[in-house]
Short mmCIF file of C-alpha atoms in Angstrom, two decimals:
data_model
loop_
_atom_site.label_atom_id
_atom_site.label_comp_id
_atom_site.label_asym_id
_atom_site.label_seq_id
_atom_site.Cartn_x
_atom_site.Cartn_y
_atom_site.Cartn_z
CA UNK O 22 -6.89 -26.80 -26.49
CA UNK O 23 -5.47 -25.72 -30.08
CA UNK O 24 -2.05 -27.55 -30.88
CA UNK O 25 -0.53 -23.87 -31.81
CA UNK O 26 -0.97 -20.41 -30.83
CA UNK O 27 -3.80 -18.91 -32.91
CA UNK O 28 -4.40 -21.97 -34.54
CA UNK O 29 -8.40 -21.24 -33.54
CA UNK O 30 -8.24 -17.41 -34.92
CA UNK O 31 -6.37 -14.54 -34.53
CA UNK O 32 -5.59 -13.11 -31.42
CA UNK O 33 -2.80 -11.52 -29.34
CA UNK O 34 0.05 -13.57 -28.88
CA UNK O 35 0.32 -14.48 -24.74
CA UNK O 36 2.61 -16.33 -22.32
CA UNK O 37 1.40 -17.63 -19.25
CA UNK O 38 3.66 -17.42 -15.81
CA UNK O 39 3.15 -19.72 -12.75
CA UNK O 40 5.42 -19.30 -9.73
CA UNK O 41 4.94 -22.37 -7.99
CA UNK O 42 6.49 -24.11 -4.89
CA UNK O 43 5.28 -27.41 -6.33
CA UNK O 44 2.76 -28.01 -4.07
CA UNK O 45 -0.03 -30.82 -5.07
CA UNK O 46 -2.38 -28.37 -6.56
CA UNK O 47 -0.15 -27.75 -9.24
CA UNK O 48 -0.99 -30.38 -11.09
CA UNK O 49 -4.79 -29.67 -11.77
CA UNK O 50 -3.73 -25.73 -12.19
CA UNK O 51 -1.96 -27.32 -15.55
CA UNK O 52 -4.49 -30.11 -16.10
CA UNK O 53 -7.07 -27.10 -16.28
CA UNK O 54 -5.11 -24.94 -18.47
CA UNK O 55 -4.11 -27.74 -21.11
CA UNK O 56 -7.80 -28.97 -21.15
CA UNK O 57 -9.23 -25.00 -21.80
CA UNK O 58 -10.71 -24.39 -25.37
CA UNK O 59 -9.29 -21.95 -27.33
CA UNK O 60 -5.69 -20.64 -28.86
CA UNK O 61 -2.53 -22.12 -26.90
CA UNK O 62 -0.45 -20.05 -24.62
CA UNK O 63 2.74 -19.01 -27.20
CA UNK O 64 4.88 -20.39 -24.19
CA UNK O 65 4.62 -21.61 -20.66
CA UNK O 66 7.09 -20.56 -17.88
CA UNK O 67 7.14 -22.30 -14.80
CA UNK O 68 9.18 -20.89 -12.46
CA UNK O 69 9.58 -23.32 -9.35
CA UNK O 70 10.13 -21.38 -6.08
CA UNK O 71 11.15 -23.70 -3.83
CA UNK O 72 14.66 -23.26 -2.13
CA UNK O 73 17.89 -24.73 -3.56
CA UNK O 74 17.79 -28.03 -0.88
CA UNK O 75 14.51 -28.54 -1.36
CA UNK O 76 14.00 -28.07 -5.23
CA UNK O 77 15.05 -31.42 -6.89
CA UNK O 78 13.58 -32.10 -10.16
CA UNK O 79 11.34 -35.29 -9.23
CA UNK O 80 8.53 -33.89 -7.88
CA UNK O 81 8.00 -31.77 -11.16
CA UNK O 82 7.74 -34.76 -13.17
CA UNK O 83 3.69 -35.56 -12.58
CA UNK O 84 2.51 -32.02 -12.90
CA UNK O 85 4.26 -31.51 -16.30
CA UNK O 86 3.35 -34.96 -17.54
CA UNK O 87 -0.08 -33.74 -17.08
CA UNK O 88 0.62 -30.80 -19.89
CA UNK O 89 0.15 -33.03 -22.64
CA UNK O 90 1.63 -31.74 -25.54
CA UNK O 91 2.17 -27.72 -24.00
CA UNK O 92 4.86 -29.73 -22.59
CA UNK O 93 7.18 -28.84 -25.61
CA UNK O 94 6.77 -25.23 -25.58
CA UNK O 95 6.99 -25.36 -21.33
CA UNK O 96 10.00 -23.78 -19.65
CA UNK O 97 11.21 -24.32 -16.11
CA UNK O 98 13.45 -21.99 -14.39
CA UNK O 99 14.21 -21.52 -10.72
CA UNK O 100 14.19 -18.46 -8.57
CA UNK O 101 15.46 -19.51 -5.01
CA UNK O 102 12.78 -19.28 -3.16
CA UNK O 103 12.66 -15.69 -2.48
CA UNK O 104 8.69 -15.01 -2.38
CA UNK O 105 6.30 -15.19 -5.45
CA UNK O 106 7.18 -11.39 -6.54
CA UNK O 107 10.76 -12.66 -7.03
CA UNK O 108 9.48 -15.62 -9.36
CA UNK O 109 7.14 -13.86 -11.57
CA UNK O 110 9.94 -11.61 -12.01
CA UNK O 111 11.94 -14.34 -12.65
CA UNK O 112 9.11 -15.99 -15.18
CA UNK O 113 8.28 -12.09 -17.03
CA UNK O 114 12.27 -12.31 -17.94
CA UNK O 115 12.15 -15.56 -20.22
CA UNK O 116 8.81 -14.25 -21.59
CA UNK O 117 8.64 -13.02 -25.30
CA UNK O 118 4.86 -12.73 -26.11
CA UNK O 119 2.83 -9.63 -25.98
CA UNK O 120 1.32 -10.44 -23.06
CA UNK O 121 2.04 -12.44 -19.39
CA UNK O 122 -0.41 -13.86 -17.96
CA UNK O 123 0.16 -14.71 -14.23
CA UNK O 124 -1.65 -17.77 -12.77
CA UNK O 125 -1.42 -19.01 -8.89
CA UNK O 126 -0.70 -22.70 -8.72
CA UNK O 127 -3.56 -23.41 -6.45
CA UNK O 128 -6.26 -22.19 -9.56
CA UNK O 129 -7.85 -24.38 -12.20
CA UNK O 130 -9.21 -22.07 -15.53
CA UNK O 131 -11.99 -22.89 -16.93
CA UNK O 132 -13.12 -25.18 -19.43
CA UNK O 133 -13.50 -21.95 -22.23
CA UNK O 134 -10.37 -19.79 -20.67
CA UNK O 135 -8.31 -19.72 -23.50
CA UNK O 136 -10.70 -18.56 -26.04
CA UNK O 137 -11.68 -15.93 -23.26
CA UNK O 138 -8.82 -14.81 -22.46
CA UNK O 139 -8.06 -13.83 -26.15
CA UNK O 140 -11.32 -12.30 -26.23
CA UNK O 141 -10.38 -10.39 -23.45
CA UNK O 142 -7.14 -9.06 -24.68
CA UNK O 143 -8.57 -8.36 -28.26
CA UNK O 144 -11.10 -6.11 -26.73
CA UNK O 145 -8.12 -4.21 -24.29
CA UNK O 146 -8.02 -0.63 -25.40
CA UNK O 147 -4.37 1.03 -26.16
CA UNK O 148 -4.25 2.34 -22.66
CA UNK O 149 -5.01 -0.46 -20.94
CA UNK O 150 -2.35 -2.41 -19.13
CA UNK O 151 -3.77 -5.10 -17.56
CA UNK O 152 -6.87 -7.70 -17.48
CA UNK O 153 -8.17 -9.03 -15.04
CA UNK O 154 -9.96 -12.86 -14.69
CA UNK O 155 -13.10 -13.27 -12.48
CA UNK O 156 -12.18 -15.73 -9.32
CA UNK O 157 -15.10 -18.12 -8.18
CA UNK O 158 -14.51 -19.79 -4.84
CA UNK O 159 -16.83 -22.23 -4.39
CA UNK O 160 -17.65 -22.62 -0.40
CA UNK O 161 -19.48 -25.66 0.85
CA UNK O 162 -23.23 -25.78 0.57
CA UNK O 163 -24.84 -27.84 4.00
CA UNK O 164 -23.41 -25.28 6.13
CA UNK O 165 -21.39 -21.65 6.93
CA UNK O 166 -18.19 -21.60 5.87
CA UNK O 167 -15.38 -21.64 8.31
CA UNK O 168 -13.30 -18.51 9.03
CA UNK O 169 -10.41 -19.72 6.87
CA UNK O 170 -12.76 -20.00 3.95
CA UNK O 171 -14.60 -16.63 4.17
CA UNK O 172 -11.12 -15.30 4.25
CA UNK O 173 -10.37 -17.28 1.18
CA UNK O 174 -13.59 -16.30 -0.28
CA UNK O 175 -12.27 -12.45 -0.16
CA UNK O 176 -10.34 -13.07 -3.26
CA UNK O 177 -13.45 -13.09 -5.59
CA UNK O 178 -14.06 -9.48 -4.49
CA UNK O 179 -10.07 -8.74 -4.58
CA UNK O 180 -8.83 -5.89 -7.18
CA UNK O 181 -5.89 -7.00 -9.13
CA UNK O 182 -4.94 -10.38 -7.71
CA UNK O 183 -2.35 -12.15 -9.84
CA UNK O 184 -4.13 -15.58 -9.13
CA UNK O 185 -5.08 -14.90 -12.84
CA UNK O 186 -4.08 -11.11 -14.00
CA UNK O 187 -3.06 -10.29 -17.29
CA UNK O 188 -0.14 -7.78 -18.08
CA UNK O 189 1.07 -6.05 -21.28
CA UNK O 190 4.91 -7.26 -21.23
CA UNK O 191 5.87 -4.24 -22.23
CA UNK O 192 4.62 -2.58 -19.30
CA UNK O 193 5.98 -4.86 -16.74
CA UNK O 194 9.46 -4.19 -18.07
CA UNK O 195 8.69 -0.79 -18.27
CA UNK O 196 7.44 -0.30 -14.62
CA UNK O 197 10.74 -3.80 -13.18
CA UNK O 198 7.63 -5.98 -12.65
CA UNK O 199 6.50 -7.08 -9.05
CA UNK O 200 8.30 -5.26 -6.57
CA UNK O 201 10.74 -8.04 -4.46
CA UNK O 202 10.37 -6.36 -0.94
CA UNK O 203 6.80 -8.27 -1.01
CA UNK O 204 8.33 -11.95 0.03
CA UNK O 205 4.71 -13.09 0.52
CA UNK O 206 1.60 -13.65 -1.44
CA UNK O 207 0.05 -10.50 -0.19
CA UNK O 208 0.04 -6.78 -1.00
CA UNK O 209 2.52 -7.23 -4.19
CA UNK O 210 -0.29 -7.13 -7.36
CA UNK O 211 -1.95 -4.18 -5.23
CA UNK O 212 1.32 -2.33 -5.07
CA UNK O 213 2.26 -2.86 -8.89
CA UNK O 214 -0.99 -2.20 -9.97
CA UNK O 215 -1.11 1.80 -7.78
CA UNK O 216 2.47 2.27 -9.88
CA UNK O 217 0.73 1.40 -12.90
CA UNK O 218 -2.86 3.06 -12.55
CA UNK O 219 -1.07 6.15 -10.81
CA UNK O 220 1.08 6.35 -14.22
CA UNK O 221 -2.29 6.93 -16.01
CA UNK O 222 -2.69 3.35 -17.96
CA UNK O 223 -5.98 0.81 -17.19
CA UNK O 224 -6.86 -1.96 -15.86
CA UNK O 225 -10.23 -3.34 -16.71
CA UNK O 226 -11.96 -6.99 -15.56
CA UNK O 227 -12.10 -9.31 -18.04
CA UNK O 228 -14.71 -12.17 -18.63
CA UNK O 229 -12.79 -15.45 -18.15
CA UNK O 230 -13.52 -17.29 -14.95
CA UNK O 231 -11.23 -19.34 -13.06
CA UNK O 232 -11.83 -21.40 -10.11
CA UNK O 233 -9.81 -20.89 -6.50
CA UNK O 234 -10.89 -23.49 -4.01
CA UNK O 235 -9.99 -23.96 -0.86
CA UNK O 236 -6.90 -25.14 -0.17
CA UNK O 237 -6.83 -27.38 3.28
CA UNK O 238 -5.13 -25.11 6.22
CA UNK O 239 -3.25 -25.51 9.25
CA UNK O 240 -5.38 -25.01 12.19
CA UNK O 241 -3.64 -21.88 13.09
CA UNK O 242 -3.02 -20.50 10.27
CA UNK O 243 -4.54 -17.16 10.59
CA UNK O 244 -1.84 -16.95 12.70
CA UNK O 245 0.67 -16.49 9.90
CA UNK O 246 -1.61 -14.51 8.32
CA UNK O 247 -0.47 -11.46 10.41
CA UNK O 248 2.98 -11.35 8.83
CA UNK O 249 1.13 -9.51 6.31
CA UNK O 250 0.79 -6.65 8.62
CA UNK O 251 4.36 -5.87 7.99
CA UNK O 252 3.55 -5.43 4.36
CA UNK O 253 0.77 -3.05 4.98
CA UNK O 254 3.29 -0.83 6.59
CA UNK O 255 5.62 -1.17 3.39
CA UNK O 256 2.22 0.08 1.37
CA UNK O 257 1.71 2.94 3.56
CA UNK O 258 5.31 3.97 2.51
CA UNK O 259 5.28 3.51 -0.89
CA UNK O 260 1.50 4.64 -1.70
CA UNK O 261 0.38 7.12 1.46
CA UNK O 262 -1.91 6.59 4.26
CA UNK O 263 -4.88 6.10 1.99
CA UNK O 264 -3.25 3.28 -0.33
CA UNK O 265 -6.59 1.61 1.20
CA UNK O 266 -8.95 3.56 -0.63
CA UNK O 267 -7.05 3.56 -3.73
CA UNK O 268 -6.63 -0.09 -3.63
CA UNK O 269 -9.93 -0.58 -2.56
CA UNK O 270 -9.21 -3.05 0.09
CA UNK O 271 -10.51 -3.34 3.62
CA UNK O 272 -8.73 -1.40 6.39
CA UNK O 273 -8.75 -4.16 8.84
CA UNK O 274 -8.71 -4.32 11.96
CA UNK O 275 -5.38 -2.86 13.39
CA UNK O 276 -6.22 0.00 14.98
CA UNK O 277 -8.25 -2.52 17.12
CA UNK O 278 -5.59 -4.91 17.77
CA UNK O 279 -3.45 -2.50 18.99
CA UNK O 280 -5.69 -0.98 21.47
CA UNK O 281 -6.29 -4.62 22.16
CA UNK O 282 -2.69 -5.19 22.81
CA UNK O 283 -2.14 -2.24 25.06
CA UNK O 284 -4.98 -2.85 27.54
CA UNK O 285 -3.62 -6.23 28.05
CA UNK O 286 0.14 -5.14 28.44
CA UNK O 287 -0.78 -2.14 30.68
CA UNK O 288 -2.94 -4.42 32.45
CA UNK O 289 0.43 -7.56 33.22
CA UNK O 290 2.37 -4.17 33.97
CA UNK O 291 -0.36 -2.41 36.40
CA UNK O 292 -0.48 -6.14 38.22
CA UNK O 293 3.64 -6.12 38.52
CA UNK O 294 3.39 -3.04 40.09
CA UNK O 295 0.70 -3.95 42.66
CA UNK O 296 -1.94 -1.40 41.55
CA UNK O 297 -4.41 -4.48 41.32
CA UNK O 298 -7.81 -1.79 40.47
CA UNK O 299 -5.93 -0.16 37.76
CA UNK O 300 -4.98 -3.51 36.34
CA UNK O 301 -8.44 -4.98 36.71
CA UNK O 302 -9.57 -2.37 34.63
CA UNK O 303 -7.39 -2.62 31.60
CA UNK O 304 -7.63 -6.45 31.91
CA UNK O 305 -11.50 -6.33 31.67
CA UNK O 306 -10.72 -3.61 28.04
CA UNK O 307 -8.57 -6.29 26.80
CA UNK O 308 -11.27 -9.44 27.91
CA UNK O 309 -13.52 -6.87 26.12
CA UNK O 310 -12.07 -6.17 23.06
CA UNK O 311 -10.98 -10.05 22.67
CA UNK O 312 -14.36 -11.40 23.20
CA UNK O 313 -15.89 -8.95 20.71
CA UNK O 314 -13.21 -10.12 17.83
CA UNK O 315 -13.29 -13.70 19.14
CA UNK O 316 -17.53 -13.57 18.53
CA UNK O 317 -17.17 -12.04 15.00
CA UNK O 318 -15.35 -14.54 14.01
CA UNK O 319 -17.35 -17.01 15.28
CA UNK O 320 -20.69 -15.60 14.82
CA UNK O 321 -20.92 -16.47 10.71
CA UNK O 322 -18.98 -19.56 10.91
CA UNK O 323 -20.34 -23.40 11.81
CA UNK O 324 -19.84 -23.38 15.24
CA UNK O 325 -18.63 -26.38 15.27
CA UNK O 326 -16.78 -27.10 18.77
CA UNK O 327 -13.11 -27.43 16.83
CA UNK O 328 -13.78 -24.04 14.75
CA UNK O 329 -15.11 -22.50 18.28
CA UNK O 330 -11.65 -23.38 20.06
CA UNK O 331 -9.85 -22.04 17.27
CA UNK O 332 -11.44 -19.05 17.24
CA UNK O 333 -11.21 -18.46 20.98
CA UNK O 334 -7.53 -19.12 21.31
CA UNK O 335 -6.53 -17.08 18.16
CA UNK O 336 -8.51 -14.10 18.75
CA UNK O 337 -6.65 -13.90 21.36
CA UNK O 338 -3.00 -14.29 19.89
CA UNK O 339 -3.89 -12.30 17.59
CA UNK O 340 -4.02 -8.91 18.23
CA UNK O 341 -0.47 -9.16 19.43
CA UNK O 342 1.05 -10.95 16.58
CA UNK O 343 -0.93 -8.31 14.25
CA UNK O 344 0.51 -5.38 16.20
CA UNK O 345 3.99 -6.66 16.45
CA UNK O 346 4.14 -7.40 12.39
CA UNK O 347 2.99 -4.29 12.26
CA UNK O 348 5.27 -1.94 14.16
CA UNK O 349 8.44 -4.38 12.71
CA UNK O 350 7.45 -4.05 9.35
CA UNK O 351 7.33 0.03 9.72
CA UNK O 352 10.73 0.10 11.36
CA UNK O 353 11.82 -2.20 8.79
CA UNK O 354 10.78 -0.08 6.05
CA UNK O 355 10.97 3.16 7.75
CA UNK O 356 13.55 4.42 5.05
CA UNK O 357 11.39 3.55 1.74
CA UNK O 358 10.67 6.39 -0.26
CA UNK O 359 7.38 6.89 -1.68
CA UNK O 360 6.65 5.52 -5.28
CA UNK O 361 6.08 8.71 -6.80
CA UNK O 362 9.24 10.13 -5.53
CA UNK O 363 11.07 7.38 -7.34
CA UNK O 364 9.09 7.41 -10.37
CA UNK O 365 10.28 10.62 -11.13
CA UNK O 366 13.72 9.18 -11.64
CA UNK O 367 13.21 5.55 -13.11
CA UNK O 368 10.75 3.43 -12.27
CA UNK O 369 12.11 -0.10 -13.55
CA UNK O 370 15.15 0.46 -11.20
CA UNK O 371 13.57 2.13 -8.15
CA UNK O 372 11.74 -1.10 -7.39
CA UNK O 373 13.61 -4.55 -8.72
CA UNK O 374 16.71 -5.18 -6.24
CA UNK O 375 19.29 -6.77 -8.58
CA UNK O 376 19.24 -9.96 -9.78
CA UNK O 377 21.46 -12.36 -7.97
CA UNK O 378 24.05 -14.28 -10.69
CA UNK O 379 22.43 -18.14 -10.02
CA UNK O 380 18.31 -16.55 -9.77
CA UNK O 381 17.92 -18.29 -12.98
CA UNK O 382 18.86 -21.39 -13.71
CA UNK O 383 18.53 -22.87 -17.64
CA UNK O 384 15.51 -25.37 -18.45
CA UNK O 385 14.97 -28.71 -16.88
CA UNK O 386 15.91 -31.48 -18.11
CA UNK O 387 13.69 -32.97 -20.91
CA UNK O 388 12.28 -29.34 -21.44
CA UNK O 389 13.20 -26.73 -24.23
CA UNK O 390 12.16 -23.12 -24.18
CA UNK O 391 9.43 -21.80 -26.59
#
């Protein structure tokens, strides 16, 4: 990579935000970047997520080492560990360049991304807000991938993801950046990018590739997945019923989960109160419905006896969890007011809660702002 920004041509002036919770793939995510051809980021913000007991300095110290010498213009602030909208909020704050570009810290760019990525913003017409990179997940060859990585996999077809999205600064202070009610890695570029696209600006694909593997999962992870159910009902508020079809993304299946879910409760509450046919019947619906999810899951994936297990026993947590997130998350937001109503008053306010006094700390140690 060029020593200084432009040094390799002209181009737009760019920063490049990671919220991180300095987990061990953050040190190739910065390996990749400071190895990438092309003009240098104008400055570097790494904004370190993690919450104030667990955030001591020390386990930075190997990832930034790894910068070489993007080191001097690399910033580190802290954001409390309030959920990756919060941090690139926190990061888009300290930025002064033209452009922010957001990268997860599980990516690696690739080896031409810099020279790309100017390419990319060169060619970004005055109504265009945003650029987006192309994801590549590579999935293991000698056999079908397992359910965690075709989910994983989804995010090479995902509009908008801020694994590596590039934003105008000026119009993520214009529209108060990611909106903090998304505490999770889910639904948060899709929201900000319906306020933005609904407020007539662009946002194109770009050419530059970057690389998301496959980040090692707990077994039951898919599990914790559902939480994001809650946030689905938070998009239904703020974009309509059919923020699907204007984010493009699939519908899912929770219309099934909750019929899934009710056959089994009527069924335990039919057996309580001894009308055994009755229950018999809505506890064959629910063996039904669970055997059909449990075999599309199963039916694409390796088979494998461990993969098999998991997929029986979570098929059939899951409907539950899904429909529980689900009907919390639209109690919990029952009171948010669509984004257009709010637009027509101010934007930049309607969605950023305020800033707590201690959300950013000053740079580490050893580390001076750009």
């Amino acid at each position: 990579m060029s020593g200084d920004p432009g040094a390799d041509g002209p181009g737009p002036g760019y920063a490049v935000v990671v919220p991180t919770l300095v987990r061990d793939t953050l040190a190739d995510c910065l390996a990749a970047l400071a190895a990438a051809n092309g003009p240098a980021p104008d400055e570097i913000v790494l904004v370190d997520d993690r919450p104030g007991p667990d955030a001591g300095p020390d386990a930075l110290e190997h990832p930034l080492t790894v910068l070489g010498d993007l080191r001097e213009r690399t910033v580190v602030l802290r954001s409390g560990g309030r959920g990756p909208a919060a941090a690139r909020n926190t990061g888009i704050r300290a930025v002064a360049s033209p452009w922010t570009v957001f990268l997860d810290d599980d990516v690696q760019v690739g080896p031409h991304w810099c020279e790309q990525l100017i390419q990319d913003l060169a060619e970004a017409a005055p109504d265009t807000a945003a650029v987006q990179g192309v994801i590549a997940v590579p999935l293991p060859g000698e056999r079908r991938p397992t359910d965690w990585e075709r989910g994983t996999a989804g995010l090479a077809r995902a509009r908008w993801i801020a694994a590596d999205m590039a934003y105008r600064t000026g119009v993520l202070e214009e529209f108060g950046g990611f909106d903090e009610r998304f505490t999770r890695a889910f639904r948060e570029d899709a929201d900000l990018a319906l306020r933005v696209l609904d407020a007539g600006w662009r946002i194109r694909r770009g050419r530059r590739t970057t690389r998301h593997p496959v980040r090692p999962a707990a077994r039951w992870a898919s599990l914790g997945q559902q939480r994001g159910n809650a946030d689905d009902a938070l998009m239904r508020r703020l974009h309509g019923p059919d923020w699907w079809a204007k984010a493009v993304a699939p519908r899912g299946r929770i219309r099934r989960h909750a019929a899934i879910t009710g056959a089994g409760a009527a069924a335990l509450a039919l057996a309580a109160a001894g009308r055994r046919r009755a229950a018999g019947v809505a506890g064959l619906g629910w063996a039904a419905g669970t055997a059909e999810y449990a075999w599309a899951r199963i039916a694409p994936g390796p088979r494998t006896r461990d993969e098999v297990t998991t997929m029986l026993v979570t098929s059939a947590l899951i409907p539950p969890a899904a429909t529980w997130h689900r009907l919390s998350g639209l109690w919990r937001h029952r009171g948010a007011p669509a984004w257009r109503e709010l637009a027509a008053t101010s934007p930049a306010e309607a969605v950023r809660p305020a800033r707590p006094a201690n959300a950013v700390q000053g740079p580490s140690p050893g580390l001076s702002p750009s």
